[in-house]
Short mmCIF file of C-alpha atoms in Angstrom, two decimals:
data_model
loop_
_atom_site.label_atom_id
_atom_site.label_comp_id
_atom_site.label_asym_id
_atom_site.label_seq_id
_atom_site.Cartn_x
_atom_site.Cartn_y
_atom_site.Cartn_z
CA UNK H 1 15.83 5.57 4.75
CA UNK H 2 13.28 7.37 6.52
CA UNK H 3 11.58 5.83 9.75
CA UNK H 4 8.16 5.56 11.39
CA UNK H 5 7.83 4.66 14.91
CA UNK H 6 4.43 3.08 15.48
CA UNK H 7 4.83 4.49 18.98
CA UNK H 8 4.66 7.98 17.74
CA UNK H 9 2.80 8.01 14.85
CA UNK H 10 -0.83 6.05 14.04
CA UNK H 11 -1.15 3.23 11.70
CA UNK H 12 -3.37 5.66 9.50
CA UNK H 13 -0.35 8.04 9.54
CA UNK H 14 1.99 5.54 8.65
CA UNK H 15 0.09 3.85 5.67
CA UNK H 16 -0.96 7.59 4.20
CA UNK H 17 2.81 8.24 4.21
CA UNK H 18 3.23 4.75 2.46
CA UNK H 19 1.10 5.35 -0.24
CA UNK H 20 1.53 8.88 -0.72
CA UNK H 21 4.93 7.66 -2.96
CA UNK H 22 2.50 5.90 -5.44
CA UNK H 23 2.06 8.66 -7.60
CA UNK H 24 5.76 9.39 -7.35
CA UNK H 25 8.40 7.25 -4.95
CA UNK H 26 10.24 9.64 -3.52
CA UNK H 27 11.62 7.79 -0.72
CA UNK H 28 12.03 4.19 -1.64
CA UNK H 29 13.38 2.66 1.95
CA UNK H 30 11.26 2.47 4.91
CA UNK H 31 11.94 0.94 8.31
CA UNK H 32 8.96 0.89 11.06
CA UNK H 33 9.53 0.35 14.81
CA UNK H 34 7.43 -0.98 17.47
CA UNK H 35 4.87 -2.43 15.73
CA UNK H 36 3.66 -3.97 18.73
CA UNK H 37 1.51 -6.28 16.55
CA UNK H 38 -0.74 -3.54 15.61
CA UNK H 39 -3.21 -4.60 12.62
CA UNK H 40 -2.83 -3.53 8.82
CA UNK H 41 0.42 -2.09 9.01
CA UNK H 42 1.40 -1.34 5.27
CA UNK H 43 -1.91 -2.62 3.80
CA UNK H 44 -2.58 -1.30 -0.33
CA UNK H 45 1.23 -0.23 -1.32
CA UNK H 46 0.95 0.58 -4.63
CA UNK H 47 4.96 1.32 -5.54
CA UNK H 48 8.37 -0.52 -5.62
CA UNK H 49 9.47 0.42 -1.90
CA UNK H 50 11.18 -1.21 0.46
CA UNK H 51 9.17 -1.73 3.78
CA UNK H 52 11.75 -3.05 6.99
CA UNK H 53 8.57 -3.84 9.89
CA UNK H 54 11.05 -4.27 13.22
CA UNK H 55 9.01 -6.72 15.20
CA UNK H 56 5.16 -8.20 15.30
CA UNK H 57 2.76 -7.34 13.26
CA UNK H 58 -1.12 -8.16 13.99
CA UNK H 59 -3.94 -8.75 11.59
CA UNK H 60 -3.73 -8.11 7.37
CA UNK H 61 -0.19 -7.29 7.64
CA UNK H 62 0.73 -5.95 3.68
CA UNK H 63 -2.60 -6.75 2.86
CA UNK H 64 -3.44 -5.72 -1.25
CA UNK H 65 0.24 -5.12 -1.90
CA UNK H 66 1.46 -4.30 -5.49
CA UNK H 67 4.99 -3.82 -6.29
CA UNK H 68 6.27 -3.30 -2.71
CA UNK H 69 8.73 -5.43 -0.92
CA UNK H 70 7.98 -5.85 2.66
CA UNK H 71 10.18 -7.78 5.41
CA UNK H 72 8.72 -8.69 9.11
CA UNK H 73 11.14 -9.02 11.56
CA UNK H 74 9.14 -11.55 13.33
CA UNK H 75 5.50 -12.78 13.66
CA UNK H 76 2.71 -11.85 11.54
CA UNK H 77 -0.87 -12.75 12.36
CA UNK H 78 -4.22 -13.38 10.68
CA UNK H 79 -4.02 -12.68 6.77
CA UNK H 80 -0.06 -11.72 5.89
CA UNK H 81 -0.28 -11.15 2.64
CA UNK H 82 -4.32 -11.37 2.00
CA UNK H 83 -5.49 -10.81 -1.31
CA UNK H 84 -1.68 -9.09 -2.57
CA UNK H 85 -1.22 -8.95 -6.25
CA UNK H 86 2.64 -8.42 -6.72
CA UNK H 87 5.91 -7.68 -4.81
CA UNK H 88 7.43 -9.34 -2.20
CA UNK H 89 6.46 -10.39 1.71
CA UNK H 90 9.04 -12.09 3.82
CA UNK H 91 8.14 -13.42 7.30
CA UNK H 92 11.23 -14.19 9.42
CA UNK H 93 8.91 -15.77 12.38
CA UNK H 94 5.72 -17.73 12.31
CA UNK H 95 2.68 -16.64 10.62
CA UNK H 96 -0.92 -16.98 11.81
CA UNK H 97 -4.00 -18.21 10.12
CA UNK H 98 -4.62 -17.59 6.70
CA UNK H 99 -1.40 -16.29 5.32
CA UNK H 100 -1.81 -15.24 1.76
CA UNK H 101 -5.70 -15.91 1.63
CA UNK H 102 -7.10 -15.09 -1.69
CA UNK H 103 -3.54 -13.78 -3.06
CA UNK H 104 -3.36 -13.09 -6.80
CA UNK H 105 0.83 -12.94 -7.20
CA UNK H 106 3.83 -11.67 -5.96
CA UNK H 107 6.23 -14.08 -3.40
CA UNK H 108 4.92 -14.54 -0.39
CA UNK H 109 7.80 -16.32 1.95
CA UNK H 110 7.68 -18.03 5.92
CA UNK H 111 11.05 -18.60 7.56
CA UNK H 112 9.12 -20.11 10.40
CA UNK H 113 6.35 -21.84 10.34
CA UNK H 114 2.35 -20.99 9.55
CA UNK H 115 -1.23 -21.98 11.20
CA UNK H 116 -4.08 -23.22 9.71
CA UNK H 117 -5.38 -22.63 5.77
CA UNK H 118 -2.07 -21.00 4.20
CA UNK H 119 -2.71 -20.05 0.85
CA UNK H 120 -6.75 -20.40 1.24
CA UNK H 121 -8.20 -19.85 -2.37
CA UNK H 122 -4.85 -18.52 -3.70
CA UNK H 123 -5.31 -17.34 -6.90
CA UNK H 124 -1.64 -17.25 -8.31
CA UNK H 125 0.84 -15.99 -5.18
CA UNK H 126 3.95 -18.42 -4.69
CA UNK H 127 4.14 -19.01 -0.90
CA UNK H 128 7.45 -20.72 0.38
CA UNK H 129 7.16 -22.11 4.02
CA UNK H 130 10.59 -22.99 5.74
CA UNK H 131 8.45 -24.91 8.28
CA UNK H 132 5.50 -26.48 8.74
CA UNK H 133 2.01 -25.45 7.88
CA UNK H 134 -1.33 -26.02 9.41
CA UNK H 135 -4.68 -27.77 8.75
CA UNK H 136 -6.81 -27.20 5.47
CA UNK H 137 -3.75 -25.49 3.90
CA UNK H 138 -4.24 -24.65 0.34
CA UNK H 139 -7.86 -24.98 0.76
CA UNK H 140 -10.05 -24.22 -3.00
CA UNK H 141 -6.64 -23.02 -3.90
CA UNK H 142 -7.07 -22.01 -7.83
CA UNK H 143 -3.48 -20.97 -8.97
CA UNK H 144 -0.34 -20.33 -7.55
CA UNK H 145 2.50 -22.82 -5.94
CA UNK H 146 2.42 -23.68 -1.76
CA UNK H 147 6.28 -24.65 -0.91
CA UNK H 148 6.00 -26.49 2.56
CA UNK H 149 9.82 -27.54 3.62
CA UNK H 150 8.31 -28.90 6.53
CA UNK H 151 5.13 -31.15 7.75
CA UNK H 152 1.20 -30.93 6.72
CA UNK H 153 -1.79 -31.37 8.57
CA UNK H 154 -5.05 -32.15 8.18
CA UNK H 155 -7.31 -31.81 4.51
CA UNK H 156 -4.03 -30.43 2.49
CA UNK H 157 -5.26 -28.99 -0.34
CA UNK H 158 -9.28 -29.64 0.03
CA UNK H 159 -11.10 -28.81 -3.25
CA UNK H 160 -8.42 -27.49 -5.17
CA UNK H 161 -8.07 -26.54 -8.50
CA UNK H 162 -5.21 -25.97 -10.52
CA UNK H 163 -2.39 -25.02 -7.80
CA UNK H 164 0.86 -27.06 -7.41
CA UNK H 165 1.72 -28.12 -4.11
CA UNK H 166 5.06 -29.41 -3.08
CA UNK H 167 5.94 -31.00 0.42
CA UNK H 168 9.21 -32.21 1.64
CA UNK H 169 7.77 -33.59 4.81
CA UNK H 170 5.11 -35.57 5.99
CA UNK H 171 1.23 -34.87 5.21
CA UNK H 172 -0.96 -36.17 7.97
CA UNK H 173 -4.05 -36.25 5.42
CA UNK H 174 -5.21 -35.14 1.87
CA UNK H 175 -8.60 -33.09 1.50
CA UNK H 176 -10.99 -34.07 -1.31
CA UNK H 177 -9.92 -34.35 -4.68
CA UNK H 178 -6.46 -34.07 -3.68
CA UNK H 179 -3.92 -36.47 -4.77
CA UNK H 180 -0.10 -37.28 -5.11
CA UNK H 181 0.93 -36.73 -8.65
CA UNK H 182 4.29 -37.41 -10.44
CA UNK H 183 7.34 -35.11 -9.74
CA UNK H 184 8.64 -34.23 -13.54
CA UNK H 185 11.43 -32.02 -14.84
CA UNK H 186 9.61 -29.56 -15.21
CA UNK H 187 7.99 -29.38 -11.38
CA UNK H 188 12.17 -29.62 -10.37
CA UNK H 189 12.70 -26.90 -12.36
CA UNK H 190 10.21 -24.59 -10.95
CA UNK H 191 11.04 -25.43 -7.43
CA UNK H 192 14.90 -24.81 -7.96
CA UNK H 193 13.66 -21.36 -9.34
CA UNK H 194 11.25 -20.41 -6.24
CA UNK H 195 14.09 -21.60 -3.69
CA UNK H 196 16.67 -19.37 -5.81
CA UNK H 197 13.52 -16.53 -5.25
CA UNK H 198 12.82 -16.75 -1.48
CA UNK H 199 16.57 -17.82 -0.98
CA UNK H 200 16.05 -21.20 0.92
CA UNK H 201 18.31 -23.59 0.29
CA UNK H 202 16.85 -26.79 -0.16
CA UNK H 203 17.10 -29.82 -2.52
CA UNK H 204 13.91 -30.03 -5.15
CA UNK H 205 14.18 -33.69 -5.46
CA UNK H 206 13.37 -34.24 -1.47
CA UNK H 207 9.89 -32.77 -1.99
CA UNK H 208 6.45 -34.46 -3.09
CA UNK H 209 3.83 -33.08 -5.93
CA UNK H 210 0.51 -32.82 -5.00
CA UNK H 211 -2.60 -31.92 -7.19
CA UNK H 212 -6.13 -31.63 -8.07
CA UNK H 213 -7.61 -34.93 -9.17
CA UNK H 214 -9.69 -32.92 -10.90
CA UNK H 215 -12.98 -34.91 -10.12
CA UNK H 216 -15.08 -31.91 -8.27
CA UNK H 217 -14.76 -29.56 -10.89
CA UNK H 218 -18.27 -30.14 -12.50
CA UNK H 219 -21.16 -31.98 -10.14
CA UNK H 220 -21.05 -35.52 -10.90
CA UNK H 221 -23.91 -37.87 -8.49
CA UNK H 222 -21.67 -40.37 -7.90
CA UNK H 223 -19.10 -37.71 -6.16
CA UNK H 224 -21.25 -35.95 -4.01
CA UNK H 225 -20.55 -37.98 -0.81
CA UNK H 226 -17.46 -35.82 -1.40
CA UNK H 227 -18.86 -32.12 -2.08
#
């Protein structure tokens, strides 16, 4: 395992090292001390490594990440995960704002809990909250699955589109064109196989479906009190 102390060595240093294994890994396990909530720490991975971050991270944390599997051994502001594509991101505190904004796949997973708009226009990341997430979560979210173990707030899911949301807990209010649909076999199924991903052990049949209504997908007159 080879390790980069942030106290030492720059950001920049640390993320050229980081992706100079794309072309070839070489090293596959990496562990990073004293973040000290620095921003964009391991941000554009583009190989299967192993990233251990020993503390805080600040802004963009993994940002773009393809194939790598990254672990934060605590807080993570603004952006964990923004715009990733594959891999793995695992939070084991509380996550700021915006976690997994614009994410195209990969597993994006919050042990604590996470602020306002998680998962804003996800386009296909699976995001797995142990705790509770803020207002506008899910916001003109396209694709993907949002996991929330705990409590929602405000405008869950406003504008959606085809993302499947799935809440154990209580949702203070629904956003437009946001609704409670019917929990089939199939929806059990797929939660079962996200909790046996992110390793959270939970019971599928405790949690609630929620969807697009699928009413603000083309302008209609009569809906645009709602637009």
């Amino acid at each position: 395992m080879r390790t980069i102390d942030i106290t030492s060595q720059s950001v920049r240093d640390l993320n050229q090292a980081l992706h100079d294994q794309a072309p070839e890994c070489t090293e596959r396990e990496w562990k990073v001390l004293n973040p000290a909530g620095k921003h964009n720490i391991a941000c554009g991975l583009d190989q299967n490594l192993s990233v251990d971050i020993m503390g805080h991270t600040g802004y963009f944390c993994g940002g773009m990440n393809k194939k790598a599997h990254l672990v934060i051994h605590g807080n993570a502001g603004q952006g964990v995960g923004e715009n990733m594509m594959s891999g793995s991101i695992r939070v084991k505190g509380d996550a700021s704002q915006a976690a997994g904004a614009t994410a195209h796949g990969g597993l994006l997973v919050i042990e604590g809990n996470a602020g306002a708009r998680c998962g804003i226009s996800m386009k296909g990341v699976d995001i797995v909250v142990k705790g509770n997430v803020g207002h506008m979560s899910c916001f003109m979210g396209q694709a993907g699955h949002l996991v929330v173990c705990g409590d929602a707030g405000d405008a869950l899911g406003d504008s959606l589109y085809e993302v499947q949301i799935f809440v154990k807990g209580n949702v203070k209010s629904l956003g437009a064109d946001c609704i409670e649909k019917e929990m089939r076999a199939e929806h059990l199924q797929t939660l079962k196989e996200l909790f046996n991903r992110s390793g959270i052990d939970e019971e599928p049949e405790a949690f609630k479906r929620y969807g697009s209504a699928r009413n603000l997908y083309n302008f209609k007159v009569d809906n645009a009190s709602a637009y």
